[in-house]
XYZ file of C-alpha atoms in Angstrom:
302
model
C -0.518 30.543 -0.506
C -0.186 27.055 0.158
C -3.270 25.794 2.440
C -5.460 22.727 2.774
C -9.027 23.781 2.686
C -11.092 20.643 4.379
C -14.301 20.034 3.204
C -15.734 16.944 4.760
C -13.841 14.435 6.599
C -16.446 11.811 7.320
C -16.186 7.978 6.077
C -18.576 5.762 4.420
C -21.630 8.157 5.036
C -22.107 11.948 5.743
C -23.519 12.799 9.572
C -24.975 16.022 11.144
C -21.296 16.751 11.661
C -19.176 15.912 8.986
C -19.505 15.332 5.647
C -18.141 13.057 2.972
C -14.469 13.744 1.869
C -13.245 16.290 -0.114
C -9.833 17.915 0.005
C -8.757 21.145 -1.797
C -5.048 21.748 -2.365
C -4.123 25.429 -2.762
C -0.544 25.459 -4.080
C 0.590 29.076 -5.376
C -1.424 29.047 -8.679
C -2.360 25.564 -8.915
C -5.582 24.040 -6.941
C -5.447 20.101 -6.347
C -9.097 18.673 -5.285
C -8.932 15.193 -3.703
C -11.164 12.959 -3.535
C -14.591 14.605 -3.534
C -17.427 12.797 -1.536
C -20.975 13.812 -2.302
C -22.124 17.414 -1.722
C -18.464 18.458 -2.326
C -19.518 20.962 -4.031
C -21.664 22.850 -1.309
C -18.972 22.357 1.137
C -16.837 24.494 -1.696
C -19.374 27.211 -1.374
C -19.084 27.338 2.200
C -15.302 27.390 2.215
C -15.131 30.222 -0.551
C -13.593 27.758 -2.724
C -14.853 28.645 -6.407
C -14.757 25.410 -9.059
C -11.985 28.252 -11.427
C -9.752 27.492 -8.367
C -9.481 23.671 -9.656
C -6.382 22.639 -11.973
C -6.440 18.996 -11.308
C -8.834 16.348 -9.598
C -7.433 13.566 -7.952
C -9.038 10.632 -6.578
C -7.781 7.878 -4.946
C -9.988 5.090 -5.363
C -13.752 4.172 -6.579
C -15.837 3.911 -3.070
C -18.462 6.731 -3.379
C -17.171 8.627 0.050
C -13.886 9.823 -2.409
C -15.829 10.096 -5.957
C -19.925 10.703 -5.305
C -19.245 14.583 -5.649
C -17.592 14.232 -9.132
C -20.220 14.997 -11.344
C -21.932 18.155 -9.503
C -17.790 19.300 -9.826
C -17.524 18.265 -13.135
C -20.458 19.963 -14.445
C -19.663 23.092 -12.182
C -16.805 23.353 -14.398
C -18.694 23.876 -17.635
C -21.391 25.651 -16.151
C -18.734 28.577 -14.850
C -17.143 28.213 -17.953
C -13.904 27.604 -16.305
C -11.109 28.695 -19.120
C -7.993 26.606 -18.481
C -7.887 22.733 -18.639
C -8.388 20.295 -15.315
C -6.351 17.338 -15.029
C -8.323 14.316 -13.985
C -6.458 11.328 -11.727
C -7.735 8.284 -10.950
C -7.297 4.499 -11.122
C -7.449 3.108 -14.313
C -8.809 0.178 -13.244
C -11.814 2.227 -12.532
C -12.446 4.208 -15.825
C -15.861 2.740 -16.235
C -17.154 4.014 -12.998
C -15.152 7.544 -13.644
C -17.049 7.788 -17.099
C -20.117 6.991 -15.354
C -19.430 10.087 -12.619
C -18.484 12.624 -15.414
C -21.561 11.977 -17.431
C -24.052 11.300 -14.672
C -26.594 13.634 -15.916
C -27.311 15.581 -18.996
C -25.406 19.081 -18.945
C -23.457 21.916 -21.756
C -20.043 20.420 -21.305
C -17.800 23.625 -21.910
C -15.046 23.061 -19.766
C -11.796 21.166 -20.776
C -11.611 17.852 -18.820
C -8.570 15.840 -19.920
C -8.201 12.432 -18.144
C -5.174 11.190 -17.335
C -5.523 7.495 -15.596
C -3.391 5.946 -13.616
C -1.636 2.690 -14.924
C 0.914 2.048 -12.041
C 3.456 3.311 -9.084
C 5.641 6.616 -10.195
C 5.612 10.274 -11.035
C 2.541 11.153 -12.176
C 2.979 14.588 -13.786
C 5.261 17.762 -14.081
C 4.345 21.520 -14.271
C 4.883 25.014 -12.140
C 4.129 22.743 -8.923
C 6.858 20.657 -9.206
C 6.609 16.783 -9.487
C 3.599 14.393 -8.669
C 3.734 11.111 -7.712
C 1.298 8.647 -7.076
C 2.026 5.134 -4.912
C -0.243 1.989 -4.855
C -2.143 1.320 -1.432
C -3.362 -1.357 -0.139
C -7.446 -1.657 -0.061
C -10.191 -3.581 -1.275
C -10.294 -1.931 -4.493
C -7.294 -0.458 -6.203
C -5.892 2.706 -4.736
C -3.234 5.137 -4.909
C -1.735 8.023 -2.450
C -0.655 11.237 -4.112
C 2.366 12.946 -2.908
C 3.599 16.246 -4.264
C 7.086 17.494 -4.118
C 8.201 20.798 -5.194
C 12.143 20.834 -6.391
C 15.054 22.186 -4.027
C 15.860 25.351 -4.662
C 18.253 28.506 -2.885
C 17.951 30.831 -0.723
C 18.998 34.209 -1.111
C 21.218 36.033 1.787
C 20.240 39.634 2.173
C 24.053 39.943 3.788
C 25.566 37.789 1.022
C 24.125 40.204 -1.812
C 24.809 43.530 0.035
C 28.379 42.148 0.660
C 29.057 41.325 -3.278
C 27.464 44.549 -4.192
C 24.106 42.751 -5.659
C 21.179 44.762 -5.441
C 17.558 45.625 -7.486
C 17.060 43.603 -10.529
C 20.616 42.564 -10.321
C 19.408 39.643 -8.080
C 16.827 38.656 -10.500
C 19.279 38.297 -13.594
C 21.837 36.743 -11.330
C 19.415 34.106 -10.232
C 18.228 33.285 -14.200
C 22.096 33.068 -14.942
C 23.574 31.228 -12.192
C 26.859 34.186 -12.170
C 26.518 37.652 -13.434
C 29.685 40.329 -13.007
C 29.761 42.711 -10.557
C 32.476 45.279 -10.489
C 34.795 43.813 -12.193
C 34.239 40.087 -10.462
C 31.922 37.024 -11.340
C 29.740 36.397 -8.526
C 28.174 33.179 -8.431
C 24.394 32.411 -7.155
C 26.276 29.775 -4.188
C 28.505 32.792 -3.125
C 25.205 34.349 -2.087
C 22.689 31.978 -1.436
C 21.864 28.462 0.589
C 20.254 25.380 -0.195
C 16.803 25.806 0.527
C 14.633 22.222 0.504
C 11.646 22.101 -1.627
C 7.979 21.559 0.126
C 6.521 18.465 0.151
C 2.866 17.360 0.588
C 0.908 13.760 1.061
C -2.568 12.559 0.701
C -2.971 8.641 1.750
C -6.343 7.847 2.053
C -8.310 3.929 2.682
C -4.975 1.985 3.281
C -3.862 -0.924 5.278
C -0.105 -0.246 6.440
C 2.146 -0.542 3.315
C 5.093 0.119 1.521
C 3.408 2.890 -0.589
C 1.787 4.711 2.864
C 5.540 5.355 3.735
C 6.833 6.188 0.479
C 4.448 9.067 0.056
C 4.847 10.461 3.753
C 9.041 10.546 3.296
C 9.804 13.889 4.370
C 6.038 15.553 3.786
C 5.812 19.219 5.206
C 1.895 18.285 5.484
C 0.649 14.752 5.492
C -3.239 14.330 5.298
C -3.940 10.862 6.091
C -6.834 8.604 7.218
C -7.259 7.562 10.451
C -10.762 5.919 10.249
C -10.267 3.974 13.491
C -8.841 3.940 16.877
C -6.586 1.631 17.804
C -8.757 -0.880 20.110
C -10.599 -1.290 16.397
C -7.312 -2.488 14.611
C -8.781 -5.982 13.743
C -11.669 -4.081 11.709
C -9.119 -1.540 10.248
C -7.229 -4.301 9.115
C -10.381 -6.513 7.883
C -11.340 -3.473 5.922
C -8.598 -1.618 4.514
C -7.924 1.192 6.749
C -5.373 2.794 9.468
C -6.029 3.657 12.940
C -4.863 6.751 14.606
C -1.840 5.320 16.151
C -0.866 3.788 13.051
C -0.858 7.465 11.221
C 0.698 8.919 13.786
C 3.510 6.363 13.900
C 3.801 6.792 10.015
C 4.093 10.643 10.314
C 7.322 10.029 13.071
C 9.385 7.416 11.296
C 8.839 9.772 8.115
C 9.898 12.744 9.617
C 6.295 14.501 9.326
C 6.008 18.202 9.844
C 2.543 18.453 10.403
C -0.104 15.412 10.440
C -3.344 15.782 9.541
C -5.952 12.533 10.693
C -9.341 12.787 9.227
C -11.581 10.542 7.519
C -13.028 9.273 10.738
C -15.674 6.860 11.186
C -19.040 7.749 12.117
C -18.826 5.840 15.664
C -16.617 8.347 17.162
C -17.630 11.278 19.183
C -15.200 12.102 21.166
C -12.408 13.116 18.607
C -10.097 14.183 21.293
C -9.309 10.308 21.352
C -7.748 10.233 18.257
C -5.638 13.566 19.021
C -4.229 11.411 22.405
C -3.913 8.375 20.588
C -1.591 9.755 17.966
C 0.270 12.027 20.412
C 1.792 8.900 21.677
C 3.572 8.028 18.419
C 3.985 11.732 17.087
C 5.728 14.582 18.311
C 5.286 17.399 15.684
C 2.152 18.982 15.322
C -1.149 17.180 14.801
C -4.471 18.882 13.097
C -7.843 16.563 13.612
C -9.391 17.325 10.825
C -12.857 18.689 11.017
C -15.219 20.366 8.140
C -13.797 23.699 6.364
C -11.103 24.152 8.655
C -8.081 25.323 6.720
C -4.837 24.210 7.349
C -1.459 26.027 6.414
C 1.654 24.146 4.463
C 4.468 24.782 7.420
C 6.625 27.929 6.218
C 10.191 26.691 4.801
C 12.740 25.369 6.903
């Protein structure tokens, strides 16, 4: 299963309608928790996301609405006795903040939290999920966005498999070895399959428009991106290091995004359809105006 579980969508402060930020990406057996703001642990309970589902904790920057939920989540990992290591990624320049958040209160630490701070742009980690990249964003404090890239693969073609007499367990052996002798002739994977592009996910929070935004969003099947303001407040967005809905949608259009998820809304707005209208003027793909506890599937492979 690959889906985004939205835990909170408000910028700066919580409101009656929106919790502070929090986003959980379920990616097969991996679980990425991005920017847990205050109240994330409770939102996880409402959304049915167990602490044991988290395998990576990813913080973009150390403004409170993106990290004040870290203490509760970290302590919950130990309380629940999560047996697997959880990797923690965050800007290295904010090490003092992460340390304070991690040990904000006394608790019996049982879970293994592996701190892996981010020093610079580039490839951060490689695993069964693919590759995890980070790119520097432009905000008043150091901030990084995240990009998950699945390696390209191949899609097996049933008609071609049948034509070459490959069936049952032989299909797995062919995929593993690359070629297989069937009825005296060699059959290659290329003869019975076609290229399949790996899926991509991008997470872009507080930033002005910059090169990093476009590099993260490039070819994303699912782009989660802040749209704190409408374009009527473009100057305010620029001054405080944020994007408007129109800017976010333009990024999605230029980068070939399939599904655009707008979030991180200023509490000044109550008519959320205005965000969709503004984005629709720039982007012709699927648009999701994020709401707390919503679930957004990663688009199926093409």
